[in-house]
Amino acid sequence: MKFDHNIFPGINPYQHSKLLNRGWAGFHNGYIFNLTSLLQSALLPLGYRVSSEEGVQLKKSGSPRVRLPQSDALILSPGTGTTSPSQKNLPVATAEQPIEQVFVDVEPDENQIAVAIYSGDETDEHPITWIELLSPTNKPPNINFEAYSEKREHLLRAGVSFVEIDLIHNRKPTFPTRPDYTQAEKHAQPYRITSINPHPDFYTGTVQYFEFGVMDRIPLAAVPLENGDLAGFDFMLPYTMTFDGLVYAAFLDYSTPAGDLLGYHEADKAAIAAHLKAAVDKDE
């Protein structure tokens, strides 16, 4: 059972369950790339510049166990028994080295990428706003959360506004005052965008939560800028661009029961199943 597009109004829960098991890094980088591009187009006329930066999230866990690195793009074989590709008409490389000469004392990238918004003055290296898309390993109870939380507070105390995009529904919220979806607390939502404006100062600033459910479109949320200005941004747009650009629809099989989806409440699973049935009926 396949479709050529995202049949859900917002987060696709089938794809999301797959990503939380494997492939989050590719989605993360794709979303950040599209978010940066869209924000630059929207904010450049207002005098701001937008850049992808090394994030405040640790990419590796603090566990001493040896783990395979997470790849941003992984090519898997479509199956066994396939023939080798033709060796004809292959491009000629300009240079060639033994692989051992390339990977010598290379330090792995420890951080996820994030989005930083600056003033139009290219000599100003102090960001105005910082935007992070959370990864599973940086949410509680993972040990990386403490380091992430400290760096987030450091930015806020330095006067940098902070926008946190949290699509990890099967981990506790990064803000303990929010209802916990993993514990089925009252009014808890699986996803949220948190916009923190530490102005006029850290103690009198404001925190806005834009929370949404499995059948909701990713919302328009406020991005704090300079001098108290706010820009409304549609965070659904980079998700759609990423979903379509990485052709996720081609790899989704909706024959899997909604009950197998990772970490969603029974009521949400029922809503997902009903929406899928309606999409199938409409397609037939």
CSV table of C-alpha atoms in Angstrom, one decimal:
chain,number,residue,atom,x,y,z
A,1,MET,CA,0.0,0.0,0.0
A,2,LYS,CA,1.9,3.1,-1.2
A,3,PHE,CA,1.3,6.7,-2.1
A,4,ASP,CA,3.5,9.2,-4.0
A,5,HIS,CA,3.1,11.9,-1.3
A,6,ASN,CA,2.7,12.5,2.4
A,7,ILE,CA,-0.9,11.5,3.1
A,8,PHE,CA,-0.9,13.1,6.6
A,9,PRO,CA,-1.5,16.8,7.3
A,10,GLY,CA,1.7,17.2,9.3
A,11,ILE,CA,4.3,14.7,10.6
A,12,ASN,CA,4.0,11.4,8.8
A,13,PRO,CA,3.9,8.9,11.8
A,14,TYR,CA,4.9,5.9,9.7
A,15,GLN,CA,8.0,7.7,8.4
A,16,HIS,CA,8.7,9.2,11.8
A,17,SER,CA,8.7,5.8,13.5
A,18,LYS,CA,11.3,4.6,10.9
A,19,LEU,CA,13.4,7.7,11.4
A,20,LEU,CA,13.5,7.3,15.2
A,21,ASN,CA,14.8,3.7,14.7
A,22,ARG,CA,17.3,4.6,11.9
A,23,GLY,CA,18.0,7.5,9.7
A,24,TRP,CA,17.4,10.6,11.9
A,25,ALA,CA,20.7,12.2,10.9
A,26,GLY,CA,19.7,12.4,7.2
A,27,PHE,CA,16.3,13.9,8.1
A,28,HIS,CA,17.9,16.3,10.5
A,29,ASN,CA,20.4,17.6,8.0
A,30,GLY,CA,17.8,17.8,5.2
A,31,TYR,CA,15.3,19.7,7.4
A,32,ILE,CA,18.0,22.2,8.6
A,33,PHE,CA,19.2,22.8,5.0
A,34,ASN,CA,15.7,23.6,3.8
A,35,LEU,CA,14.9,25.6,7.0
A,36,THR,CA,18.0,27.7,6.4
A,37,SER,CA,17.2,28.3,2.8
A,38,LEU,CA,13.6,29.3,3.5
A,39,LEU,CA,14.5,31.6,6.4
A,40,GLN,CA,17.2,33.3,4.3
A,41,SER,CA,14.6,34.1,1.6
A,42,ALA,CA,12.1,35.4,4.1
A,43,LEU,CA,14.5,37.4,6.3
A,44,LEU,CA,17.1,38.8,3.8
A,45,PRO,CA,14.7,41.6,2.7
A,46,LEU,CA,14.3,42.5,6.4
A,47,GLY,CA,18.1,43.0,6.8
A,48,TYR,CA,19.1,39.6,8.4
A,49,ARG,CA,21.4,36.8,7.2
A,50,VAL,CA,20.9,33.2,8.1
A,51,SER,CA,23.6,30.6,8.4
A,52,SER,CA,24.0,26.9,9.2
A,53,GLU,CA,26.3,26.5,12.2
A,54,GLU,CA,27.7,23.8,14.4
A,55,GLY,CA,24.9,23.0,16.8
A,56,VAL,CA,24.9,22.9,20.6
A,57,GLN,CA,23.7,19.2,20.5
A,58,LEU,CA,26.2,16.4,21.1
A,59,LYS,CA,25.9,13.9,18.3
A,60,LYS,CA,27.5,11.0,20.2
A,61,SER,CA,26.3,9.5,23.4
A,62,GLY,CA,28.6,9.5,26.5
A,63,SER,CA,28.6,5.7,26.5
A,64,PRO,CA,32.0,4.2,26.3
A,65,ARG,CA,30.7,1.5,24.0
A,66,VAL,CA,32.0,1.4,20.5
A,67,ARG,CA,29.3,2.3,18.0
A,68,LEU,CA,29.0,2.6,14.3
A,69,PRO,CA,28.9,6.2,13.1
A,70,GLN,CA,25.5,7.5,12.0
A,71,SER,CA,25.6,8.2,8.3
A,72,ASP,CA,23.8,11.2,6.7
A,73,ALA,CA,23.2,9.3,3.5
A,74,LEU,CA,23.3,5.5,3.3
A,75,ILE,CA,22.8,3.5,0.1
A,76,LEU,CA,21.4,0.0,0.6
A,77,SER,CA,21.2,-2.8,-1.9
A,78,PRO,CA,17.7,-3.4,-3.3
A,79,GLY,CA,18.2,-7.1,-2.8
A,80,THR,CA,20.4,-10.1,-3.6
A,81,GLY,CA,20.9,-11.6,-7.0
A,82,THR,CA,21.3,-8.3,-8.9
A,83,THR,CA,23.9,-8.0,-11.6
A,84,SER,CA,26.9,-5.7,-11.4
A,85,PRO,CA,26.6,-2.3,-13.0
A,86,SER,CA,28.3,-1.8,-16.4
A,87,GLN,CA,31.9,-0.6,-16.3
A,88,LYS,CA,31.4,1.3,-19.6
A,89,ASN,CA,31.3,5.1,-19.8
A,90,LEU,CA,32.4,5.6,-16.2
A,91,PRO,CA,33.8,9.1,-15.4
A,92,VAL,CA,37.6,9.3,-15.0
A,93,ALA,CA,38.9,10.6,-11.6
A,94,THR,CA,41.3,13.5,-11.6
A,95,ALA,CA,43.3,11.8,-8.7
A,96,GLU,CA,43.4,8.6,-6.7
A,97,GLN,CA,44.8,7.7,-3.3
A,98,PRO,CA,44.8,4.6,-1.0
A,99,ILE,CA,42.0,4.9,1.5
A,100,GLU,CA,44.4,4.7,4.4
A,101,GLN,CA,46.0,8.0,3.3
A,102,VAL,CA,42.7,9.8,3.5
A,103,PHE,CA,41.4,8.8,6.9
A,104,VAL,CA,44.4,9.6,9.1
A,105,ASP,CA,43.6,11.1,12.6
A,106,VAL,CA,40.3,12.5,11.4
A,107,GLU,CA,38.2,13.7,14.4
A,108,PRO,CA,34.5,12.9,14.0
A,109,ASP,CA,32.0,15.7,13.9
A,110,GLU,CA,30.6,15.8,17.4
A,111,ASN,CA,27.7,18.1,16.8
A,112,GLN,CA,24.5,18.4,14.8
A,113,ILE,CA,24.1,21.5,12.6
A,114,ALA,CA,21.8,24.3,13.6
A,115,VAL,CA,20.5,27.6,12.2
A,116,ALA,CA,21.8,31.0,13.3
A,117,ILE,CA,20.3,34.3,12.4
A,118,TYR,CA,22.5,37.4,12.3
A,119,SER,CA,22.1,41.1,11.5
A,120,GLY,CA,22.8,42.2,8.0
A,121,ASP,CA,26.2,43.5,9.1
A,122,GLU,CA,28.7,40.8,8.0
A,123,THR,CA,31.3,41.9,10.6
A,124,ASP,CA,28.9,41.1,13.4
A,125,GLU,CA,29.6,37.5,14.6
A,126,HIS,CA,27.1,37.6,17.5
A,127,PRO,CA,23.9,35.7,16.5
A,128,ILE,CA,20.5,37.2,17.2
A,129,THR,CA,18.6,33.9,17.2
A,130,TRP,CA,19.6,30.2,17.4
A,131,ILE,CA,17.4,27.4,16.1
A,132,GLU,CA,17.8,23.7,16.9
A,133,LEU,CA,16.0,20.7,15.7
A,134,LEU,CA,16.3,18.2,18.5
A,135,SER,CA,17.7,14.7,18.0
A,136,PRO,CA,16.7,11.7,20.2
A,137,THR,CA,20.1,11.4,21.9
A,138,ASN,CA,19.8,14.9,23.3
A,139,LYS,CA,16.5,14.5,25.1
A,140,PRO,CA,16.1,13.3,28.7
A,141,PRO,CA,16.9,10.8,30.1
A,142,ASN,CA,19.9,10.6,27.7
A,143,ILE,CA,23.1,11.8,29.3
A,144,ASN,CA,23.7,14.3,26.5
A,145,PHE,CA,20.7,16.3,27.6
A,146,GLU,CA,22.5,17.9,30.5
A,147,ALA,CA,25.3,19.3,28.2
A,148,TYR,CA,22.7,20.5,25.6
A,149,SER,CA,20.6,22.2,28.3
A,150,GLU,CA,23.7,24.0,29.7
A,151,LYS,CA,24.7,25.3,26.3
A,152,ARG,CA,21.1,26.4,25.6
A,153,GLU,CA,21.1,28.4,28.8
A,154,HIS,CA,24.5,29.9,28.0
A,155,LEU,CA,23.1,31.3,24.7
A,156,LEU,CA,20.0,32.6,26.4
A,157,ARG,CA,22.0,34.4,29.2
A,158,ALA,CA,24.2,35.9,26.4
A,159,GLY,CA,21.0,37.5,25.0
A,160,VAL,CA,20.6,35.1,22.0
A,161,SER,CA,16.9,34.1,21.3
A,162,PHE,CA,16.4,30.4,21.0
A,163,VAL,CA,13.9,28.3,19.0
A,164,GLU,CA,13.8,24.6,19.8
A,165,ILE,CA,12.0,22.2,17.4
A,166,ASP,CA,11.0,19.0,19.2
A,167,LEU,CA,9.6,16.3,17.1
A,168,ILE,CA,10.8,13.4,19.4
A,169,HIS,CA,7.5,12.2,20.9
A,170,ASN,CA,8.9,9.1,22.6
A,171,ARG,CA,11.2,11.0,24.9
A,172,LYS,CA,10.4,13.3,27.8
A,173,PRO,CA,10.1,17.1,27.1
A,174,THR,CA,13.2,19.2,27.5
A,175,PHE,CA,11.2,21.6,29.7
A,176,PRO,CA,9.9,19.9,32.9
A,177,THR,CA,6.9,22.2,33.2
A,178,ARG,CA,5.3,20.8,30.0
A,179,PRO,CA,2.9,17.9,30.1
A,180,ASP,CA,4.7,14.6,29.3
A,181,TYR,CA,3.3,12.7,26.3
A,182,THR,CA,5.4,9.6,27.2
A,183,GLN,CA,3.4,9.4,30.5
A,184,ALA,CA,0.1,10.2,28.9
A,185,GLU,CA,-0.3,13.4,31.1
A,186,LYS,CA,-3.3,15.6,30.6
A,187,HIS,CA,-3.1,18.0,27.7
A,188,ALA,CA,0.3,16.5,26.5
A,189,GLN,CA,1.1,16.8,22.8
A,190,PRO,CA,3.7,14.7,21.0
A,191,TYR,CA,5.4,17.6,19.3
A,192,ARG,CA,6.3,21.2,20.1
A,193,ILE,CA,8.2,24.3,18.9
A,194,THR,CA,9.5,26.4,21.7
A,195,SER,CA,10.4,30.1,21.1
A,196,ILE,CA,12.4,31.7,23.9
A,197,ASN,CA,13.0,35.5,23.9
A,198,PRO,CA,15.5,36.5,26.7
A,199,HIS,CA,14.7,40.2,26.3
A,200,PRO,CA,14.8,42.6,27.9
A,201,ASP,CA,16.9,40.2,30.0
A,202,PHE,CA,17.1,36.5,30.9
A,203,TYR,CA,14.7,36.8,34.0
A,204,THR,CA,12.0,38.9,32.3
A,205,GLY,CA,11.9,37.3,28.9
A,206,THR,CA,9.2,35.1,27.6
A,207,VAL,CA,8.8,31.4,26.5
A,208,GLN,CA,6.1,30.5,23.9
A,209,TYR,CA,5.1,26.9,23.2
A,210,PHE,CA,3.5,25.9,19.9
A,211,GLU,CA,2.4,22.4,20.6
A,212,PHE,CA,0.6,20.1,18.1
A,213,GLY,CA,-0.7,16.6,17.7
A,214,VAL,CA,-0.3,13.7,15.3
A,215,MET,CA,-3.1,14.8,13.0
A,216,ASP,CA,-2.1,18.5,13.1
A,217,ARG,CA,-0.2,20.5,10.5
A,218,ILE,CA,3.2,21.7,11.8
A,219,PRO,CA,2.3,25.2,12.9
A,220,LEU,CA,3.3,28.7,12.2
A,221,ALA,CA,5.5,29.8,15.1
A,222,ALA,CA,7.2,33.0,16.2
A,223,VAL,CA,10.9,33.6,15.6
A,224,PRO,CA,12.3,36.4,17.8
A,225,LEU,CA,14.5,38.9,16.0
A,226,GLU,CA,16.1,42.2,17.0
A,227,ASN,CA,14.4,45.0,19.0
A,228,GLY,CA,11.4,43.0,20.0
A,229,ASP,CA,10.5,42.1,16.5
A,230,LEU,CA,8.9,38.7,15.8
A,231,ALA,CA,8.7,36.9,12.5
A,232,GLY,CA,6.0,34.3,11.9
A,233,PHE,CA,7.5,31.3,10.1
A,234,ASP,CA,5.7,28.2,8.7
A,235,PHE,CA,7.7,25.3,10.0
A,236,MET,CA,5.7,22.9,7.9
A,237,LEU,CA,7.4,24.1,4.7
A,238,PRO,CA,10.9,22.7,5.4
A,239,TYR,CA,9.3,19.4,6.5
A,240,THR,CA,7.4,19.0,3.2
A,241,MET,CA,10.5,19.9,1.2
A,242,THR,CA,12.5,17.3,3.1
A,243,PHE,CA,9.9,14.6,2.8
A,244,ASP,CA,9.5,15.2,-0.9
A,245,GLY,CA,13.2,15.9,-1.6
A,246,LEU,CA,14.4,12.7,0.0
A,247,VAL,CA,11.5,10.8,-1.7
A,248,TYR,CA,10.3,9.2,1.6
A,249,ALA,CA,7.0,8.3,0.1
A,250,ALA,CA,8.6,5.7,-2.1
A,251,PHE,CA,9.9,3.7,0.9
A,252,LEU,CA,6.7,3.7,3.0
A,253,ASP,CA,4.5,0.7,3.3
A,254,TYR,CA,1.3,1.5,5.0
A,255,SER,CA,0.3,-2.2,5.3
A,256,THR,CA,2.0,-2.1,8.7
A,257,PRO,CA,-0.7,-1.8,11.4
A,258,ALA,CA,-0.9,1.6,13.2
A,259,GLY,CA,-0.5,-0.3,16.5
A,260,ASP,CA,3.1,-0.9,15.6
A,261,LEU,CA,4.0,2.8,15.5
A,262,LEU,CA,6.6,3.8,18.0
A,263,GLY,CA,5.5,5.5,21.2
A,264,TYR,CA,2.1,6.9,20.1
A,265,HIS,CA,-0.9,6.7,22.3
A,266,GLU,CA,-3.7,4.3,21.5
A,267,ALA,CA,-6.1,7.2,20.8
A,268,ASP,CA,-3.6,8.6,18.3
A,269,LYS,CA,-3.0,5.3,16.7
A,270,ALA,CA,-6.7,5.0,16.2
A,271,ALA,CA,-6.8,8.4,14.6
A,272,ILE,CA,-3.9,7.5,12.3
A,273,ALA,CA,-5.5,4.3,11.2
A,274,ALA,CA,-8.8,6.1,10.5
A,275,HIS,CA,-7.0,8.7,8.4
A,276,LEU,CA,-5.1,6.1,6.5
A,277,LYS,CA,-8.3,4.2,5.7
A,278,ALA,CA,-9.9,7.4,4.5
A,279,ALA,CA,-6.9,8.1,2.2
A,280,VAL,CA,-7.1,4.5,0.8
A,281,ASP,CA,-10.8,4.8,0.2
A,282,LYS,CA,-10.3,8.1,-1.6
A,283,ASP,CA,-7.5,6.7,-3.7
A,284,GLU,CA,-9.6,3.7,-4.9
